Coordinates of C-alpha atoms in Angstrom, one line a residue:
Chain A
M1 CA 32.3 -11.6 -27.2
D2 CA 30.1 -13.5 -29.5
E3 CA 26.5 -12.9 -29.0
S4 CA 23.6 -14.3 -30.9
W5 CA 20.2 -12.9 -30.9
I6 CA 17.0 -14.0 -32.2
K7 CA 13.7 -12.3 -32.8
V8 CA 10.7 -14.3 -33.5
K9 CA 7.3 -13.2 -34.7
V10 CA 4.2 -15.0 -33.7
E11 CA 2.2 -14.7 -36.9
R12 CA -1.1 -15.9 -35.7
Y13 CA -2.7 -18.3 -33.4
R14 CA -5.4 -20.7 -34.2
P15 CA -8.3 -18.3 -34.9
E16 CA -10.9 -18.1 -32.2
A17 CA -13.8 -16.0 -31.5
G18 CA -12.7 -12.7 -30.2
E19 CA -9.1 -13.5 -30.8
E20 CA -8.6 -11.4 -33.9
E21 CA -9.1 -8.2 -32.1
K22 CA -6.9 -9.2 -29.3
W23 CA -4.1 -10.3 -31.6
K24 CA -4.6 -7.8 -34.3
D25 CA -0.9 -7.2 -34.5
P26 CA 1.4 -10.1 -34.5
L27 CA 3.0 -10.6 -31.2
Q28 CA 6.7 -9.9 -31.5
V29 CA 9.1 -11.3 -29.1
D30 CA 12.7 -10.7 -28.7
F31 CA 14.8 -13.4 -27.3
G32 CA 18.4 -13.1 -26.9
G33 CA 21.4 -13.4 -24.8
P34 CA 25.0 -14.6 -25.0
G35 CA 25.4 -18.1 -26.1
Q36 CA 21.8 -18.6 -27.1
D37 CA 22.5 -19.6 -30.6
K38 CA 21.2 -23.1 -30.1
G39 CA 19.8 -23.8 -33.5
E40 CA 16.7 -25.7 -34.1
A41 CA 16.3 -27.2 -30.7
W42 CA 16.6 -23.9 -29.0
L43 CA 14.2 -22.3 -31.5
D44 CA 11.7 -25.1 -30.7
F45 CA 12.0 -24.2 -27.1
V46 CA 11.4 -20.6 -27.8
L47 CA 8.3 -21.5 -29.8
R48 CA 6.9 -23.6 -27.0
D49 CA 7.7 -20.8 -24.7
V50 CA 5.9 -18.3 -26.8
A51 CA 3.0 -20.6 -27.1
S52 CA 2.8 -20.8 -23.4
R53 CA 2.6 -17.1 -23.0
R54 CA -0.8 -16.8 -24.4
P55 CA -3.5 -15.2 -22.4
K56 CA -5.3 -17.3 -19.9
E57 CA -8.7 -17.2 -21.7
T58 CA -7.2 -19.0 -24.7
E59 CA -5.3 -21.4 -22.6
P60 CA -6.9 -24.6 -23.9
N61 CA -5.1 -24.1 -27.2
I62 CA -1.7 -23.6 -25.7
G63 CA 0.9 -25.3 -27.9
A64 CA -1.6 -25.9 -30.6
D65 CA -1.3 -24.5 -34.1
V66 CA 0.9 -21.6 -33.2
L67 CA 2.6 -20.3 -36.2
V68 CA 5.8 -18.6 -35.4
K69 CA 8.5 -17.5 -37.8
P70 CA 11.8 -16.1 -37.0
I71 CA 12.1 -12.7 -38.6
A72 CA 15.6 -11.9 -37.6
K73 CA 18.4 -13.9 -36.3
T74 CA 21.8 -12.3 -36.2
S75 CA 25.1 -13.2 -34.8
I76 CA 27.0 -10.2 -34.0
G77 CA 29.7 -9.0 -31.8
G78 CA 28.8 -6.5 -29.1
P79 CA 25.6 -5.7 -27.5
A80 CA 22.4 -6.7 -29.0
P81 CA 20.2 -4.1 -30.5
N82 CA 17.4 -2.6 -28.4
L83 CA 18.5 -4.2 -25.3
P84 CA 17.6 -1.9 -22.5
E85 CA 19.2 -1.8 -19.1
P86 CA 17.6 -4.0 -16.5
T87 CA 15.3 -2.1 -14.4
V88 CA 14.7 -4.1 -11.3
P89 CA 17.6 -6.2 -10.1
V90 CA 17.5 -9.2 -7.9
I91 CA 19.3 -8.3 -4.7
P92 CA 21.4 -10.5 -2.6
S93 CA 19.8 -10.9 0.7
E94 CA 22.0 -12.8 3.1
F95 CA 20.3 -13.4 6.4
K96 CA 22.5 -12.9 9.4
D97 CA 22.0 -14.3 12.8
D98 CA 22.9 -11.0 14.4
Q99 CA 20.3 -9.1 12.6
E100 CA 17.7 -7.8 14.9
E101 CA 14.9 -9.0 12.8
T102 CA 13.8 -12.6 13.5
P103 CA 13.4 -15.0 10.6
E104 CA 9.7 -15.1 11.3
A105 CA 9.4 -11.3 11.1
R106 CA 11.6 -11.2 8.0
E107 CA 9.5 -13.7 6.2
Q108 CA 6.4 -11.9 7.3
R109 CA 7.7 -8.8 5.7
M110 CA 9.5 -10.2 2.7
V111 CA 7.2 -13.1 1.8
H112 CA 3.8 -13.1 3.5
D113 CA 2.9 -9.4 3.3
V114 CA 4.0 -9.4 -0.4
Y115 CA 1.9 -12.4 -1.3
E116 CA -1.2 -10.9 0.4
T117 CA -0.7 -7.8 -1.6
I118 CA 0.0 -9.3 -5.0
A119 CA -2.3 -12.3 -4.5
P120 CA -4.9 -11.5 -7.2
H121 CA -2.2 -10.7 -9.8
F122 CA 0.1 -13.4 -8.8
S123 CA -2.7 -15.9 -9.1
Q124 CA -3.5 -14.9 -12.6
T125 CA 0.0 -16.0 -13.6
R126 CA -0.1 -19.3 -11.8
Y127 CA -2.4 -21.6 -13.7
K128 CA -0.4 -24.0 -15.7
P129 CA 0.8 -27.2 -13.9
W130 CA 4.4 -28.2 -14.2
P131 CA 4.9 -31.5 -16.0
I132 CA 7.0 -33.1 -13.3
I133 CA 4.3 -32.4 -10.7
A134 CA 1.4 -33.3 -13.0
R135 CA 3.2 -36.6 -13.6
F136 CA 3.7 -37.1 -9.9
L137 CA 0.0 -36.4 -9.2
S138 CA -1.1 -38.9 -11.9
S139 CA 1.0 -41.6 -10.2
I140 CA -1.0 -41.3 -6.9
P141 CA -3.4 -44.2 -6.2
E142 CA -7.0 -43.4 -6.8
H143 CA -9.2 -42.0 -4.1
S144 CA -6.3 -40.8 -2.1
I145 CA -6.1 -37.7 0.1
G146 CA -3.1 -35.5 0.1
L147 CA -1.6 -32.3 1.5
D148 CA -0.5 -29.4 -0.7
S149 CA 1.8 -27.5 1.6
G150 CA 2.3 -23.9 0.5
A151 CA -0.5 -24.4 -2.0
G152 CA -0.7 -20.7 -3.0
N153 CA -3.7 -20.3 -5.3
G154 CA -4.3 -24.0 -5.3
K155 CA -3.6 -24.7 -8.9
Y156 CA -2.7 -28.3 -8.2
L157 CA -6.0 -29.0 -6.5
P158 CA -7.9 -29.7 -9.7
V159 CA -4.8 -31.3 -11.3
V160 CA -4.8 -34.1 -8.8
R161 CA -8.5 -34.8 -9.4
E162 CA -7.8 -35.0 -13.1
G163 CA -4.7 -37.1 -12.8
S164 CA -5.7 -39.5 -10.1
K165 CA -9.3 -40.5 -10.1
G166 CA -11.2 -39.6 -7.0
S167 CA -8.2 -38.1 -5.2
R168 CA -8.0 -34.7 -3.6
M169 CA -5.8 -32.5 -1.7
I170 CA -6.2 -30.1 1.2
A171 CA -4.5 -26.8 0.6
L172 CA -2.3 -25.3 3.3
D173 CA -0.9 -21.8 2.9
R174 CA 0.0 -18.8 4.9
S175 CA -1.7 -16.3 2.6
S176 CA -5.4 -15.9 3.1
G177 CA -5.5 -13.9 -0.1
L178 CA -4.2 -16.9 -2.1
L179 CA -6.3 -19.3 -0.2
S180 CA -9.4 -17.4 -1.1
V181 CA -8.5 -18.1 -4.7
A182 CA -7.6 -21.7 -4.0
R183 CA -11.1 -22.3 -2.5
T184 CA -12.7 -21.9 -5.8
Q185 CA -10.3 -23.7 -8.0
K186 CA -12.2 -25.7 -10.5
G187 CA -10.9 -28.6 -12.5
E188 CA -12.1 -29.9 -15.8
I189 CA -13.9 -32.6 -14.1
G190 CA -14.5 -31.0 -10.7
D191 CA -16.6 -33.2 -8.5
D192 CA -18.1 -30.2 -6.8
V193 CA -20.2 -27.9 -8.9
V194 CA -20.4 -25.2 -6.3
G195 CA -17.7 -22.6 -5.9
G196 CA -15.7 -22.6 -2.7
A197 CA -15.4 -26.3 -2.8
E198 CA -11.8 -26.9 -2.0
E199 CA -10.6 -27.5 1.5
C200 CA -8.2 -24.8 2.7
V201 CA -6.3 -24.3 5.9
R202 CA -4.3 -21.3 6.8
G203 CA -1.0 -22.1 8.4
D204 CA 2.7 -21.9 7.7
L205 CA 4.8 -24.5 6.1
A206 CA 5.9 -25.8 9.5
F207 CA 2.4 -26.3 10.7
D208 CA 2.4 -29.6 12.6
G209 CA -1.2 -29.8 13.8
W210 CA -2.2 -32.5 11.3
R211 CA -3.0 -35.9 12.9
K212 CA -0.3 -38.4 12.1
G213 CA -0.9 -40.8 9.3
I214 CA -3.8 -39.1 7.6
F215 CA -2.3 -38.2 4.2
D216 CA -1.5 -40.7 1.4
F217 CA 0.7 -38.2 -0.3
A218 CA 2.1 -34.6 0.1
I219 CA 3.5 -32.0 -2.2
S220 CA 5.3 -28.8 -1.5
I221 CA 5.8 -26.8 -4.7
A222 CA 7.8 -23.6 -4.9
A223 CA 7.3 -22.9 -1.2
V224 CA 10.2 -24.1 1.0
H225 CA 12.5 -21.6 -0.8
H226 CA 10.7 -18.8 0.9
L227 CA 12.0 -19.8 4.3
S228 CA 15.1 -17.9 5.4
T229 CA 17.1 -20.3 7.6
R230 CA 18.1 -23.9 7.1
S231 CA 16.5 -25.0 10.3
R232 CA 13.2 -23.6 9.2
R233 CA 13.4 -25.2 5.8
V234 CA 14.2 -28.6 7.3
Q235 CA 11.4 -28.1 9.8
S236 CA 9.0 -27.5 6.9
I237 CA 10.0 -30.8 5.4
C238 CA 9.5 -32.5 8.7
S239 CA 6.0 -31.0 8.8
L240 CA 5.4 -32.4 5.3
L241 CA 6.5 -35.9 6.2
L242 CA 4.8 -36.0 9.6
P243 CA 1.2 -36.5 8.6
L244 CA 2.0 -39.1 5.9
Y245 CA 0.5 -42.5 6.4
L246 CA 3.3 -45.1 7.0
S247 CA 2.4 -48.3 5.4
P248 CA 4.2 -51.6 5.8
V249 CA 3.2 -52.6 2.2
A250 CA 3.0 -50.9 -1.1
P251 CA 1.6 -48.5 -2.2
Y252 CA 3.6 -46.3 0.1
S253 CA 3.0 -42.6 0.8
K254 CA 4.8 -40.4 -1.7
F255 CA 5.9 -36.8 -1.5
I256 CA 7.5 -34.3 -3.8
V257 CA 9.3 -31.1 -3.0
Y258 CA 10.1 -28.5 -5.7
V259 CA 12.3 -25.5 -5.1
W260 CA 14.1 -22.8 -7.0
A261 CA 17.6 -23.6 -8.1
Y262 CA 20.8 -21.5 -7.6
E263 CA 21.9 -23.1 -10.9
Q264 CA 19.8 -21.1 -13.2
G265 CA 19.6 -22.3 -16.8
E266 CA 21.2 -20.1 -19.3
N267 CA 17.8 -19.3 -20.8
S268 CA 16.5 -18.1 -17.5
K269 CA 15.6 -14.5 -17.6
R270 CA 16.6 -13.9 -14.1
K271 CA 20.3 -13.6 -14.1
M272 CA 20.8 -14.6 -10.6
G273 CA 22.5 -17.5 -8.9
V274 CA 25.3 -18.6 -11.1
L275 CA 24.1 -16.3 -13.8
A276 CA 24.6 -13.3 -11.6
S277 CA 28.3 -13.7 -11.6
P278 CA 30.3 -11.8 -14.1
P279 CA 32.2 -14.1 -16.5
E280 CA 35.5 -13.7 -14.9
D281 CA 34.0 -14.8 -11.6
H282 CA 32.0 -17.6 -13.0
D283 CA 34.3 -20.3 -11.8
E284 CA 34.4 -18.9 -8.4
A285 CA 30.7 -18.7 -8.2
T286 CA 30.3 -22.3 -9.1
G287 CA 33.0 -23.3 -6.6
S288 CA 35.2 -24.9 -9.2
N289 CA 38.0 -22.4 -8.6
P290 CA 39.8 -23.2 -5.5
N291 CA 40.9 -19.6 -5.1
G292 CA 37.3 -18.6 -5.0
A293 CA 36.1 -21.0 -2.4
E294 CA 35.6 -18.3 0.1
R295 CA 33.3 -16.4 -2.2
K296 CA 29.9 -16.3 -0.7
K297 CA 27.3 -17.5 -3.1
D298 CA 24.3 -15.3 -3.3
Q299 CA 21.8 -18.0 -2.5
D300 CA 19.6 -15.6 -0.6
V301 CA 18.0 -13.1 -2.8
L302 CA 15.2 -10.7 -3.1
V303 CA 13.3 -11.1 -6.3
P304 CA 11.2 -8.3 -7.6
W305 CA 7.6 -8.6 -8.6
V306 CA 6.4 -5.8 -10.7
L307 CA 2.8 -4.8 -11.1
Q308 CA 2.3 -2.7 -14.1
G309 CA -0.5 -0.4 -14.3
P310 CA -2.9 0.0 -17.2
Q311 CA -1.2 3.1 -18.5
E312 CA 2.0 1.3 -19.3
K313 CA 0.6 -1.5 -21.3
K314 CA -0.6 0.9 -23.9
V315 CA 2.9 1.9 -24.7
K316 CA 4.0 0.0 -27.8
Q317 CA 7.5 1.0 -28.1
P318 CA 10.0 0.0 -25.5
R319 CA 11.0 2.8 -23.2
P320 CA 14.6 3.3 -22.5
R321 CA 14.5 1.5 -19.3
K322 CA 12.2 -1.4 -20.2
T323 CA 13.2 -4.9 -19.9
K324 CA 14.5 -6.8 -22.8
S325 CA 11.5 -9.0 -22.8
K326 CA 9.2 -6.1 -23.4
P327 CA 5.6 -6.4 -22.6
N328 CA 3.9 -6.2 -25.9
R329 CA 0.2 -5.3 -26.2
G330 CA -0.1 -5.8 -22.5
A331 CA 1.0 -9.4 -22.6
A332 CA 3.9 -9.3 -20.3
I333 CA 6.8 -11.5 -21.4
E334 CA 9.0 -13.0 -18.8
M335 CA 11.0 -16.1 -18.1
G336 CA 10.5 -16.2 -14.5
H337 CA 10.2 -18.9 -11.9
A338 CA 8.7 -21.1 -14.5
G339 CA 8.4 -24.7 -15.2
P340 CA 8.8 -26.0 -18.8
G341 CA 5.2 -25.0 -19.4
G342 CA 6.0 -21.4 -18.9
E343 CA 4.0 -21.6 -15.7
T344 CA 4.7 -18.1 -14.7
A345 CA 4.1 -16.6 -18.1
S346 CA 2.5 -13.5 -17.0
T347 CA -0.8 -13.2 -18.7
A348 CA -2.5 -10.6 -16.8
M349 CA -2.8 -7.5 -18.8
T350 CA -1.6 -5.4 -15.9
T351 CA 1.0 -7.7 -14.5
S352 CA 4.6 -8.3 -15.3
N353 CA 6.9 -10.3 -13.2
D354 CA 9.7 -8.1 -14.2
D355 CA 12.5 -10.1 -13.0
V356 CA 15.3 -8.9 -15.0
V357 CA 18.4 -9.2 -13.0
S358 CA 21.7 -7.6 -12.8
R359 CA 24.6 -7.9 -10.5
P360 CA 24.1 -5.9 -7.4
D361 CA 27.4 -4.1 -7.9
E362 CA 26.4 -2.9 -11.3
T363 CA 23.2 -1.5 -10.0
T364 CA 24.1 0.0 -6.7
G365 CA 27.7 0.5 -7.3
N366 CA 28.2 -0.6 -3.7
R367 CA 26.9 -3.8 -2.4
N368 CA 25.3 -3.3 1.0
E369 CA 23.8 -6.3 2.7
N370 CA 21.6 -4.1 4.8
A371 CA 20.3 -2.0 2.1
E372 CA 17.1 -3.9 1.3
P373 CA 14.3 -2.5 -0.6
P374 CA 11.1 -2.3 1.4
A375 CA 8.7 -5.1 0.8
V376 CA 6.0 -2.7 0.3
P377 CA 6.0 -0.9 -3.0
E378 CA 9.2 1.0 -3.5
Q379 CA 7.7 2.9 -6.3
A380 CA 4.3 4.1 -5.6
Q381 CA 3.5 5.5 -9.0
P382 CA 0.1 4.4 -10.1
E383 CA 1.4 2.7 -13.2
R384 CA 4.0 0.5 -11.6
Q385 CA 4.7 -1.1 -8.2
V386 CA 7.7 -3.2 -7.3
F387 CA 7.5 -5.8 -4.6
H388 CA 10.4 -8.0 -3.4
R389 CA 10.0 -11.5 -2.3
Y390 CA 12.7 -13.4 -0.4
Y391 CA 14.0 -16.6 -1.9
H392 CA 16.6 -19.0 -0.8
L393 CA 18.1 -20.6 -4.0
F394 CA 19.0 -24.2 -3.6
V395 CA 22.4 -25.5 -4.8
E396 CA 22.7 -29.0 -6.3
G397 CA 22.3 -31.6 -3.6
E398 CA 21.0 -29.2 -1.0
L399 CA 17.4 -30.3 -1.2
R400 CA 18.5 -33.9 -0.7
E401 CA 20.5 -32.9 2.3
D402 CA 17.6 -31.0 3.8
V403 CA 15.2 -33.9 3.2
I404 CA 17.7 -36.4 4.8
A405 CA 18.2 -34.1 7.7
A406 CA 14.5 -33.8 8.3
A407 CA 13.9 -37.5 7.9
T408 CA 16.8 -38.7 10.1
G409 CA 15.8 -36.1 12.7
M410 CA 12.4 -37.7 12.8
G411 CA 13.8 -41.2 13.2
F412 CA 13.5 -42.3 9.6
V413 CA 16.1 -44.7 8.2
I414 CA 17.1 -43.6 4.7
R415 CA 16.4 -46.6 2.6
G416 CA 18.5 -47.5 -0.4
E417 CA 17.5 -49.0 -3.7
R418 CA 17.8 -52.6 -2.9
D419 CA 18.2 -53.1 0.8
E420 CA 16.1 -56.1 1.9
Q421 CA 14.3 -56.2 5.2
D422 CA 16.6 -57.9 7.7
G423 CA 14.0 -58.2 10.4
T424 CA 15.9 -56.1 12.9
R425 CA 14.2 -53.0 11.6
K426 CA 10.7 -54.3 11.9
G427 CA 8.4 -51.4 12.7
G428 CA 11.0 -48.8 11.9
K429 CA 10.2 -45.8 9.7
W430 CA 12.0 -45.5 6.4
L431 CA 12.2 -42.9 3.7
R432 CA 13.4 -43.7 0.2
I433 CA 14.4 -41.1 -2.4
I434 CA 12.8 -42.1 -5.6
E435 CA 14.0 -39.5 -7.9
E436 CA 15.7 -36.1 -7.8
G437 CA 16.3 -33.8 -10.6
Y438 CA 16.6 -30.4 -12.1
E439 CA 14.0 -29.0 -14.3
K440 CA 14.0 -25.6 -15.7
D441 CA 15.7 -23.7 -12.9
N442 CA 14.3 -25.8 -10.2
W443 CA 15.4 -28.8 -8.1
Y444 CA 12.9 -31.4 -7.2
L445 CA 13.0 -34.5 -5.0
E446 CA 10.4 -37.2 -5.0
G447 CA 10.4 -39.8 -2.2
E448 CA 8.2 -42.2 -0.3
V449 CA 7.9 -43.3 3.3
G450 CA 6.7 -46.4 5.0
V451 CA 7.5 -48.8 7.8
Y452 CA 9.5 -52.0 7.8
Chain B
M1 CA -15.2 -24.5 4.4
V2 CA -14.0 -26.5 7.2
R3 CA -15.7 -29.7 6.5
L4 CA -15.8 -32.4 9.1
I5 CA -13.2 -34.4 7.2
T6 CA -10.7 -31.6 7.6
H7 CA -11.8 -30.9 11.2
N8 CA -11.1 -34.6 11.9
M9 CA -7.5 -34.1 10.9
L10 CA -6.7 -31.0 12.9
T11 CA -5.2 -30.9 16.3
C12 CA -4.2 -28.0 18.5
H13 CA -0.5 -27.3 17.9
V14 CA 0.2 -24.8 20.6
K15 CA 3.5 -25.4 22.4
N16 CA 3.2 -28.0 25.2
C17 CA -0.5 -28.5 24.5
T18 CA -0.6 -32.3 24.4
K19 CA -3.7 -33.1 26.5
D20 CA -7.2 -32.9 25.1
N21 CA -5.8 -31.2 22.0
F22 CA -8.2 -33.1 19.8
P23 CA -10.9 -32.7 18.6
L24 CA -11.2 -29.0 18.5
V25 CA -14.6 -27.8 19.6
F26 CA -16.7 -25.8 17.1
E27 CA -18.2 -22.6 18.6
N28 CA -20.5 -20.0 17.1
V29 CA -20.5 -21.7 13.8
E30 CA -22.4 -20.8 10.7
L31 CA -23.1 -23.9 8.7
E32 CA -23.8 -24.4 5.1
V33 CA -24.9 -27.7 3.6
R34 CA -23.8 -28.0 0.0
P35 CA -24.6 -31.1 -2.0
A36 CA -21.4 -32.7 -3.4
E37 CA -21.1 -35.5 -5.8
A38 CA -20.4 -38.6 -3.7
N39 CA -17.2 -40.5 -4.1
L40 CA -17.8 -43.5 -2.0
D41 CA -14.5 -45.1 -2.8
F42 CA -12.7 -42.1 -1.4
I43 CA -14.9 -42.3 1.8
K44 CA -14.2 -46.0 2.1
R45 CA -10.5 -45.4 1.8
F46 CA -10.6 -42.7 4.5
I47 CA -12.5 -44.7 7.1
P48 CA -9.5 -46.4 8.6
K49 CA -8.0 -42.9 9.2
L50 CA -11.1 -41.5 10.9
E51 CA -11.3 -40.8 14.6
W52 CA -14.8 -42.0 15.0
D53 CA -15.6 -40.7 18.4
A54 CA -14.3 -37.3 17.5
L55 CA -16.4 -37.3 14.3
V56 CA -19.6 -38.3 16.0
Q57 CA -19.1 -36.0 18.9
T58 CA -18.4 -33.0 16.6
A59 CA -21.2 -33.8 14.2
R60 CA -23.7 -33.9 17.1
S61 CA -22.3 -30.6 18.5
I62 CA -23.5 -29.0 15.3
G63 CA -26.8 -30.7 15.1
E64 CA -26.0 -33.6 12.9
D65 CA -26.9 -36.9 14.6
S66 CA -27.2 -39.4 11.8
L67 CA -24.1 -41.3 12.7
P68 CA -24.1 -44.2 15.2
E69 CA -22.3 -43.8 18.5
Q70 CA -20.0 -46.8 17.6
M71 CA -18.5 -47.4 14.2
P72 CA -20.2 -50.4 12.7
E73 CA -18.0 -53.4 13.2
D74 CA -19.2 -55.7 10.5
K75 CA -17.6 -54.9 7.1
A76 CA -20.9 -55.4 5.3
T77 CA -22.5 -52.5 7.1
L78 CA -19.4 -50.4 7.1
E79 CA -19.1 -50.6 3.3
S80 CA -22.8 -50.5 2.5
E81 CA -23.8 -47.8 0.2
E82 CA -26.3 -46.5 2.7
F83 CA -23.6 -46.1 5.4
L84 CA -21.1 -44.6 3.0
Q85 CA -23.6 -42.1 1.8
K86 CA -24.3 -41.0 5.3
L87 CA -20.6 -40.6 6.0
H88 CA -20.2 -38.7 2.7
H89 CA -22.9 -36.3 3.8
V90 CA -21.3 -35.7 7.2
L91 CA -17.7 -35.5 6.0
M92 CA -18.1 -33.7 2.7
E93 CA -21.3 -31.7 2.6
I94 CA -21.5 -29.8 5.8
H95 CA -19.4 -26.7 5.6
V96 CA -18.5 -24.5 8.6
E97 CA -18.3 -21.1 7.0
E98 CA -17.8 -18.9 10.1
G99 CA -17.1 -19.4 13.7
Q100 CA -14.1 -20.8 15.6
M101 CA -12.5 -24.0 16.9
K102 CA -11.5 -24.1 20.5
C103 CA -8.9 -26.4 22.1
R104 CA -10.3 -28.2 25.1
G105 CA -6.8 -28.5 26.5
C106 CA -5.3 -25.0 26.4
G107 CA -8.3 -23.0 25.3
H108 CA -6.6 -21.6 22.2
I109 CA -9.1 -20.4 19.7
Y110 CA -8.7 -20.9 16.0
P111 CA -11.0 -18.6 14.1
I112 CA -12.8 -19.7 10.9
S113 CA -13.5 -17.0 8.4
T114 CA -15.1 -17.4 4.9
G115 CA -14.6 -21.1 5.4
I116 CA -10.9 -21.0 6.1
P117 CA -9.6 -22.0 9.5
N118 CA -6.7 -20.0 10.7
M119 CA -4.2 -22.2 12.4
L120 CA -1.5 -19.6 12.6
L121 CA 0.0 -19.1 16.1
A122 CA 1.8 -16.2 17.6
E123 CA 5.5 -16.8 17.8
H124 CA 5.5 -17.6 21.5
E125 CA 2.9 -20.2 21.1
V126 CA 4.8 -22.2 18.5
G127 CA 6.2 -25.4 19.9
R128 CA 9.3 -25.6 17.7

């Protein structure tokens, strides 16, 4: 098997006060993996990725004046050097109807409890808006009011104020820990000078207590994939559409939903979804092999979140069981659930979203659907704690199906590109899918709603 | 901070609670008034969505009686800076930090803690 590996060295960043000490040694990053010899374009991606991994305090300079030079690039057969075994695998987590635990209880345990626990650390890694969403928010008419459903730490609250003059969003999330961060999100041009200025409401994604017609737009970013049954995912999309204002004339109310993809890009660090399949099974996993049609895709997974303690960050040399993207000088390196901006680049000195993935069979030797790790830390050592969050990975077209199911269930007509009003539908609700796409391991769908 | 703008959007969503589920009634509230830069265009755009009676009733229940009983009918008054400023103050500057919101219909209580209303329901209360 041909494998290409690249090691780049970040020589220096644009000098800043206090930075010299922080980056006394060059940051060295190993990138590698089968088939990653992509030449210049790929190197460019790597450089941008490296740039995006800078600590939060120097964020304003992300992407600027970063000097990186490849120090080694080899194409060799066999395993890459210094590639340790993955430590924390993503685990398939099929939800079965006959399980005693209800979906609600399961999500409480595998999503909500985890977020409450990791909220402060998680939040430090969620600060950079994803371009598709920033673009969407800039397209919103000025002085609009919107809903951010599953807002987490509220990082898009300031983004909308910057992108669409005078507009703002109300944050809805299940986690009070994340909302307490969201409350005090400040933008570059925040209109409130006092902390705690953002409007936050605690509720789940299916919250349907909003009055109808009050929001001009709605977003749900990286949230719906935490729901463990299809009906609950569809329900959450209903709840996103329900409070949107239905206008008979443009501008119509727009929405965007962004979820994690089963089809992980080959540069994704988490080898799950299609990447979790061994090469010989690859066709089966993607469904292109008729003989493998029965093979169950591992769309439901438990993704580890690793909190690394202060002791570990001092270790400069990789330990035998470290991840291939080793934390170096405390700046954890990961390619996680990230947008192109490296949104989840873990910048907290004590945090690493250590989502290196292996096939369950390799790790456990015996795949057992019921053998789930506890959501609470499985390793209670002071230096490292592992939490697992439940995700449903969306396959191509699935988000569209869910949106259409939600919309038609609510009496919306799905409107095509160029159907003209024929008069018979007057007053009827419609939904149009404006754009759907794949961006860096995520599927997104942008649409708008109105009345004929 | 449940501001009155948010309060004006929230209804009780307990299963089968369809009568008198709006507006929720503030109880035992701790208020904080925080000046915020006025965005009158935002306020103007929000006016058609307001439930006026609910807003006036709620504002009065927490001691804010600057708004008229009826929404001004003539556009000139409605869009005057003076009126929009008043609305801005009521909608955007009064924060309910602690307390609760009670549904007049079913009596469900939604607690407010550190400015965040908790709209979560127990499983048996969810109407889905």
